[in-house]
Amino acid sequence: FTRTAGNYSFTVTDANGCSTSTSINISQPAVLNASSSAGTIACNGGTTSVTVSATGGTSPYSGTGSFTRSAGAYAYTVTDANGCTATTSGTISQPAVLSASSSAGTIACNGGSTTVTVSATGGTSPYTGTGSFTRPAGAYSYTVTDANSCTAVTSGSINQPTVLSASSSSGFGAGK
């Protein structure tokens, strides 16, 4: 006989009319459930851990543990000792790419200075390293850091006019 879980009674009678009864309880394990939890990705392009666990079914389980993943959808299948399976899935997000930019004003006179304005987008605000900075002519580089310690660099070069020089000459001659 094939039976599902539950209580059953059976009576058996032999050829002489003798009979006996018995009862049996067929049990089954709880439903196998798989679950997962993912950490967060601090910087665009990074990774995090996904922890997969199981309940119910019959232990031991395979497919459980901690797995390193990048951003995107994931799915894991857990199998119990009886070959029963359950699947867990989810999606891991990540911040936008942190980008730093700068713009420099012009230097009016040789040896002067100008203002470089540094800004950021993406990542996770607030940012450090942004703002306005006074700089002389030449190459510059600024690093912007977001709230998750992700960094981006912006650089450029400031030009200045050539040195102004003056000369004079006299139009008076010695023989006049």
Short mmCIF file of C-alpha atoms in Angstrom, two decimals, residues 103-117 132-140 142 157-161:
data_model
loop_
_atom_site.label_atom_id
_atom_site.label_comp_id
_atom_site.label_asym_id
_atom_site.label_seq_id
_atom_site.Cartn_x
_atom_site.Cartn_y
_atom_site.Cartn_z
CA SER A 103 36.68 73.27 -13.32
CA ALA A 104 39.35 75.94 -13.06
CA GLY A 105 39.04 79.65 -13.63
CA THR A 106 41.64 81.67 -15.54
CA ILE A 107 44.71 83.45 -14.23
CA ALA A 108 44.78 87.10 -15.34
CA CYS A 109 48.45 87.86 -14.62
CA ASN A 110 51.54 85.70 -14.58
CA GLY A 111 52.24 84.51 -11.02
CA GLY A 112 48.61 84.86 -9.97
CA SER A 113 46.13 82.21 -8.87
CA THR A 114 42.60 81.10 -9.63
CA THR A 115 39.85 79.00 -8.12
CA VAL A 116 39.36 75.30 -8.86
CA THR A 117 35.86 74.00 -8.08
CA SER A 132 36.49 75.60 -4.06
CA PHE A 133 40.27 75.74 -3.78
CA THR A 134 42.73 78.55 -4.66
CA ARG A 135 45.55 77.31 -6.89
CA PRO A 136 48.52 78.75 -8.79
CA ALA A 137 49.32 77.73 -12.37
CA GLY A 138 50.29 74.11 -13.00
CA ALA A 139 48.90 70.61 -12.70
CA TYR A 140 46.45 69.72 -9.94
CA TYR A 142 41.95 66.24 -6.06
CA SER A 157 46.11 71.88 -15.47
CA ILE A 158 45.90 75.65 -15.00
CA ASN A 159 47.63 77.92 -17.51
CA GLN A 160 48.80 81.48 -16.97
CA PRO A 161 49.83 84.26 -19.34
#
